[in-house]
Coordinates of C-alpha atoms in Angstrom, one line a residue:
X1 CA 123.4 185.4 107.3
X2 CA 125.3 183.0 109.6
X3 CA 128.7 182.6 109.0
X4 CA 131.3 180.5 110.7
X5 CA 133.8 183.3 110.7
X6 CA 133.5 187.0 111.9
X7 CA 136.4 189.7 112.3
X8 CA 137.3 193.0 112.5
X9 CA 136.1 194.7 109.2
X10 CA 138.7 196.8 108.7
X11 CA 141.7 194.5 108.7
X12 CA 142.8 192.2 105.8
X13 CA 144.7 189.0 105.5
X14 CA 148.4 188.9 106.4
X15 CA 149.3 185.9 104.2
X16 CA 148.7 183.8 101.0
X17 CA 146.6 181.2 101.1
X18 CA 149.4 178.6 99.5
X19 CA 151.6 179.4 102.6
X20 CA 149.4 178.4 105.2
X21 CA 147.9 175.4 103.7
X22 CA 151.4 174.0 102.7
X23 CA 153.7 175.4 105.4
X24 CA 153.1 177.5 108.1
X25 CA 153.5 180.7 109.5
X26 CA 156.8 180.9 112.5
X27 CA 156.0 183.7 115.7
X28 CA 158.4 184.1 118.2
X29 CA 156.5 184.9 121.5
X30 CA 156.5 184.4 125.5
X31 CA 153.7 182.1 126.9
X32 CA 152.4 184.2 130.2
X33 CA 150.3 180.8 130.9
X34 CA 147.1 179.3 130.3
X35 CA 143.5 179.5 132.2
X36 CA 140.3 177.4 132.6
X37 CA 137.5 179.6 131.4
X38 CA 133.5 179.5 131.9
X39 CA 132.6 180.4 128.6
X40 CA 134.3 179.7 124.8
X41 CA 133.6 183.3 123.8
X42 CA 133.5 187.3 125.3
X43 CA 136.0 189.7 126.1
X44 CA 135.3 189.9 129.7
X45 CA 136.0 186.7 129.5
X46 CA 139.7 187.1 128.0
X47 CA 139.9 190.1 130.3
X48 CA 140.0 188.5 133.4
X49 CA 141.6 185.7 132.0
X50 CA 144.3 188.1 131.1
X51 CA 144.4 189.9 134.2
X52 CA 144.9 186.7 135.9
X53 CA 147.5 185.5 134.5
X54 CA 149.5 188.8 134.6
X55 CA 149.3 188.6 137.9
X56 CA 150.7 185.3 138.6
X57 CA 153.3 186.3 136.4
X58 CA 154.4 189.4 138.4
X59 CA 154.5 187.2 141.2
X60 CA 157.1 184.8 139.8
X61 CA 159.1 187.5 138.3
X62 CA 159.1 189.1 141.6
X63 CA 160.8 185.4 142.6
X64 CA 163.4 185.8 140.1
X65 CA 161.5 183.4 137.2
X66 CA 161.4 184.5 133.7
X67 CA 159.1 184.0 131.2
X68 CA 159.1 181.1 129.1
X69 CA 159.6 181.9 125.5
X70 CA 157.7 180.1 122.8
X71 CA 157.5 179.7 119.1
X72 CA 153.9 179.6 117.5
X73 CA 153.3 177.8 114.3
X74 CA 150.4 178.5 112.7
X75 CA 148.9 176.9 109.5
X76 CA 145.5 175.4 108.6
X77 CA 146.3 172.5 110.6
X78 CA 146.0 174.6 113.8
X79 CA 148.1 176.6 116.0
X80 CA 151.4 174.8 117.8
X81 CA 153.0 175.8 120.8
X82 CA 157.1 175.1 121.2
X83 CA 160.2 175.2 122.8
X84 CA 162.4 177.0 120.6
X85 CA 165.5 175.4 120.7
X86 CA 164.3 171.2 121.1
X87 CA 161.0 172.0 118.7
X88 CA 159.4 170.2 121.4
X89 CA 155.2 170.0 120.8
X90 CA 153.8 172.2 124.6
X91 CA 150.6 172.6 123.4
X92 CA 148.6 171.7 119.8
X93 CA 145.8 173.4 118.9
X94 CA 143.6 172.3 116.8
X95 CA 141.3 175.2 114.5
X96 CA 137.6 174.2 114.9
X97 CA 138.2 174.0 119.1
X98 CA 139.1 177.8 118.8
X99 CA 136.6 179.7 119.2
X100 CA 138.2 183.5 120.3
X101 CA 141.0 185.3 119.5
X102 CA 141.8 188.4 120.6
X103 CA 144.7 191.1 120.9
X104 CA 144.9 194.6 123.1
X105 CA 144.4 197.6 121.3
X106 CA 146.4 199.8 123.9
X107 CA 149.2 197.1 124.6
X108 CA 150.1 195.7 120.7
X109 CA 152.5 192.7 122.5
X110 CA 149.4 191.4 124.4
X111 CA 147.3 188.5 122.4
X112 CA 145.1 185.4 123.8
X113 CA 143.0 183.0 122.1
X114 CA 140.3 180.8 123.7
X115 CA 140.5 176.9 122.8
X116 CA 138.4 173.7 123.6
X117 CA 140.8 171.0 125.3
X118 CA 140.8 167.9 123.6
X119 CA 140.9 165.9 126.6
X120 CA 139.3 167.5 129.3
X121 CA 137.0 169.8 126.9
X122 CA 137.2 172.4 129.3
X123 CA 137.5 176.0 127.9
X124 CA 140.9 177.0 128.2
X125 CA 142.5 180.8 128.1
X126 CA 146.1 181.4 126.2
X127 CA 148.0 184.7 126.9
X128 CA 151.0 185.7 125.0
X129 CA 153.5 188.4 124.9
X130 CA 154.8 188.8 121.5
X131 CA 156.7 192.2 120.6
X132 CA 154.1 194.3 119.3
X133 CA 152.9 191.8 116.7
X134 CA 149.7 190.8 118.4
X135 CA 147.4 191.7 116.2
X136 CA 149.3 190.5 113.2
X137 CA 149.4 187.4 115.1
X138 CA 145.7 187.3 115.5
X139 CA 145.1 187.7 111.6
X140 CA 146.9 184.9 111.0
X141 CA 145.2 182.8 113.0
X142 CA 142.0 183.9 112.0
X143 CA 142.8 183.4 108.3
X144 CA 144.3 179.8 109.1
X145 CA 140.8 179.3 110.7
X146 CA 138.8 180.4 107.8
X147 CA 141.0 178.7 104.8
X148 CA 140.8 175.8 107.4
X149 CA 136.8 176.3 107.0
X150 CA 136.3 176.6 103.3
X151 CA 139.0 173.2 102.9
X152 CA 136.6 171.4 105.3
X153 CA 133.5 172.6 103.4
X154 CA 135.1 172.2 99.9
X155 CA 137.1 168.8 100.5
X156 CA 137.5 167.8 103.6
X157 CA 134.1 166.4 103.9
X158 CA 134.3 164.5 101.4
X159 CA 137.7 163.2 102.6
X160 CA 136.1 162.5 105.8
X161 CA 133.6 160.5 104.5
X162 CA 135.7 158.7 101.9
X163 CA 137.4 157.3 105.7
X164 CA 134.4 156.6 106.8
X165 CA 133.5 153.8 104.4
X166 CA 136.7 153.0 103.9
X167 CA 136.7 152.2 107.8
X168 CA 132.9 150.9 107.7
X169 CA 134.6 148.5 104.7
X170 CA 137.2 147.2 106.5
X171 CA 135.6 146.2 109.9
X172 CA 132.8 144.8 107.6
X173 CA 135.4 142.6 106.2
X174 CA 137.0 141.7 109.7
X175 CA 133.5 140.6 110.9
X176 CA 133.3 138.0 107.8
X177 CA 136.6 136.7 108.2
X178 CA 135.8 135.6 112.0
X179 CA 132.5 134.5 111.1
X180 CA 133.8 132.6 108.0
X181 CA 136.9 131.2 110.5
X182 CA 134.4 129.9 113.3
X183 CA 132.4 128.3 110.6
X184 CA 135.4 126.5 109.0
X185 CA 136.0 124.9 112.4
X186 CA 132.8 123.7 113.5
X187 CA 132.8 121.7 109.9
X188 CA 135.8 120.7 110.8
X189 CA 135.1 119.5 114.2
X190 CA 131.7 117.3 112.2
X191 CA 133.8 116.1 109.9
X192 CA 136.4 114.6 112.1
X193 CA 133.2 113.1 114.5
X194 CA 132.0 111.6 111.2
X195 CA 135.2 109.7 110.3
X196 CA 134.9 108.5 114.3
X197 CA 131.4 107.2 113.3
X198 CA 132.3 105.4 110.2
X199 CA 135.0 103.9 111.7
X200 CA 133.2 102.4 114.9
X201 CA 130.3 101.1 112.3
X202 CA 133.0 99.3 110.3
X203 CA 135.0 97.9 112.7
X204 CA 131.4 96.0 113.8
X205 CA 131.1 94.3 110.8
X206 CA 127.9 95.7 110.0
X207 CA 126.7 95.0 106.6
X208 CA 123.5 97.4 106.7
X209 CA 122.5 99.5 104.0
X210 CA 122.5 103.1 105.4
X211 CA 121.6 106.5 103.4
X212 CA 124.5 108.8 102.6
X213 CA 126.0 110.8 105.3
X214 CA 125.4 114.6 105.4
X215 CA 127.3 117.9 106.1
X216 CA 126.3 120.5 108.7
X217 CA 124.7 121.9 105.2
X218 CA 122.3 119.1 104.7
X219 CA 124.6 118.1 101.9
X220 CA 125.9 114.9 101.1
X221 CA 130.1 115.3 101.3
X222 CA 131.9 115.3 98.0
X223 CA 133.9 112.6 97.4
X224 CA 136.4 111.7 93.7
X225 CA 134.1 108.3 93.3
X226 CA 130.7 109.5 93.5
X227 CA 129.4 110.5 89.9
X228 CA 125.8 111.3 88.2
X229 CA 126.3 108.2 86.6
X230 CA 125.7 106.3 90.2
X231 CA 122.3 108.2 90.1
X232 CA 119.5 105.7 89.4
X233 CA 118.1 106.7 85.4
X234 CA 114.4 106.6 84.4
X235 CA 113.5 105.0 81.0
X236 CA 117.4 105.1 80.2
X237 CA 118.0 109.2 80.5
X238 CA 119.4 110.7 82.9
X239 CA 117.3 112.7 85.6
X240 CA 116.6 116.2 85.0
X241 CA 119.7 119.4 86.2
X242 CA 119.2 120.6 89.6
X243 CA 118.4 123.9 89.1
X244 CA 121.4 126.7 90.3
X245 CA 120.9 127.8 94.0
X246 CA 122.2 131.1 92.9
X247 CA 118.9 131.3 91.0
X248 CA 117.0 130.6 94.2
X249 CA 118.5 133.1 96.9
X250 CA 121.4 135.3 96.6
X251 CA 123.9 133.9 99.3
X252 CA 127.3 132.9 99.9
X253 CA 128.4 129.3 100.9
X254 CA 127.8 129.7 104.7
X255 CA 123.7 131.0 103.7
X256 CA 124.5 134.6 104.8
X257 CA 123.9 137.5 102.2
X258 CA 126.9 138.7 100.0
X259 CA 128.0 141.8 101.4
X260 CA 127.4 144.9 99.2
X261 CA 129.5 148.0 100.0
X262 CA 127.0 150.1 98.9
X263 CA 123.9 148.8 101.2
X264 CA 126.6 150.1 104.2
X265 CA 124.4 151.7 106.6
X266 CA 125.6 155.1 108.3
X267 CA 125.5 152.8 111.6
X268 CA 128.5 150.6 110.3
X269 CA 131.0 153.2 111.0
X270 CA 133.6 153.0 113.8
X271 CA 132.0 155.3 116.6
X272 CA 135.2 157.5 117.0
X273 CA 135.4 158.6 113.2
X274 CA 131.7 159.5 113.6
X275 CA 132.6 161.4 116.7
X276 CA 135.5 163.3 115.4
X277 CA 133.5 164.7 112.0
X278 CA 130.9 165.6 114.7
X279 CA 133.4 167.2 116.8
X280 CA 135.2 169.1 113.9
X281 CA 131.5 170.2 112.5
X282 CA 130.2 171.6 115.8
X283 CA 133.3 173.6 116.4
X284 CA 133.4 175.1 112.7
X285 CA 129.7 175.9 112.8
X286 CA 130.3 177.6 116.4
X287 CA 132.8 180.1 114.5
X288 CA 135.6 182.0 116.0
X289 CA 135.8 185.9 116.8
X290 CA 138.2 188.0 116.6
X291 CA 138.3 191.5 118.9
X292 CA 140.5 193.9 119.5
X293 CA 140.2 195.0 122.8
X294 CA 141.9 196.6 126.1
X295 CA 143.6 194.9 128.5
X296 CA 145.2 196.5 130.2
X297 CA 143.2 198.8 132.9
X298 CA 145.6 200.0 135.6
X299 CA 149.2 200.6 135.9
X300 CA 150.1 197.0 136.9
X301 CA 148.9 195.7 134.1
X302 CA 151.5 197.7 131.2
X303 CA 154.1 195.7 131.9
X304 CA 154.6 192.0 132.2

């Protein structure tokens, strides 16, 4: 049975399901860096990864640089990185571009997850030291990951799609408005070279008998003295009712089709919504892991 979650059998959830779907979870930690990756998933990947950026990290501590700490807020909205003191936003994680998580089984400070960038979508590596709660840390995250699952599954699809023709709705509208506005003006434009015309056949004195003058439409322009009563009658009755031309074709006054929210074609939607339920259901359906693992595999790498 596929499922878009797997983890360690023998660990349960840290937290209740109300606190990370209406707040989140606070972890005070030190960021030892970030680092592209090949692949979204494996622990040789995290390894090296890992090993990497220990490394670098010894060197700048050799240079007198300390490492930055970092708080981690975790929820079902993802996984933000901060400064501590200004709150300021370093890095935002969202759930369904994580796809590994991690923590060392020898070293309990070391953790890393593995996490799609939005921008670049390259694979990116995060390493943390965070005081021996690593693997508490790791839970959490994968718990935020599945409640984030099941809300997407339950509700957020719907949700999703609710936007979607909401959106589809709205640019629909926008369309008619400009169509309806560029119509308006081009009877406007006839009408105003009409009154021209009557005016230079006037002013010539001609007496001529001409047929009634008609619209863009092919219909003669209303005007307060014109009545049925002008209409020539046969044997004293009045002609027969022009039948209704809603009865003919169903369309509005410009001869296009009355929109119908419901006829709105999975094609009418804004390309980026589209994208983004794509994106969200290809990185839930991908799943993330959760390992425990070792790390650290010489004497260099106990110690940050």
């Amino acid at each position: 049975m596929n499922r878009a979650f797997s983890r360690k059998k023998d660990k349960t959830w840290m937290h209740t399901p109300e606190t990370l779907s209406k707040h989140y979870i606070p972890y005070n930690a030190k960021f030892l860096g970030s680092t592209e990756v090949e692949q979204p998933k494996g622990t040789e990947v995290v390894r090296d990864a890992v090993r990497k950026l220990k490394f670098a990290r010894h060197i700048k501590k050799s240079e007198g640089q300390k490492i930055p700490k970092v708080e981690l807020q975790i929820s079902i909205y993802g996984v933000k990185i901060l400064e501590p003191k200004t709150k300021e936003v370093q890095h935002n994680c969202q759930l369904h571009r994580i796809s590994f998580c991690a923590d060392d089984k020898t070293d309990k400070r070391i953790f890393t997850f593995i996490c799609k960038d939005s921008e670049s979508n390259k694979h990116l590596c995060y390493v943390f030291d965070s005081e021996k709660c690593a693997e508490e840390i790791t839970l959490t995250i994968g718990q935020a990951f599945d409640l984030a699952y099941r809300k997407f599954l339950e509700s957020g699809g719907k949700d999703v799609e609710t936007r979607k023709q909401i959106a589809g709705l709205q640019k629909r509208i926008q369309d008619l408005e400009t169509e309806n506005m560029e119509l308006k003006n081009k009877v406007q434009d006839l009408e105003n070279q009409l009154r021209i015309t009557q005016v230079s056949t006037s002013s010539a004195g001609s007496v001529t008998p001409k047929s009634p003058s008609t619209d863009i439409f092919d219909m003669i322009p209303f005007s307060p003295t014109s009545h049925q009563s002008s209409i020539p009658t046969r044997n004293g009755t009045q002609p027969p009712p022009v039948p209704s031309r809603s009865a003919e074709i169903k369309r509005d006054l410009f001869g296009a089709e009355p929109f119908d929210p419901f006829n709105c074609g999975a094609g009418d939607f804004p390309p980026d919504i589209q994208s983004k339920l794509d994106e969200m259901q290809e990185g839930f359906k991908m799943g993330l892991t959760l390992e425990g693992t070792v790390f650290c595999l010489d004497p260099l790498d106990s110690r940050c």
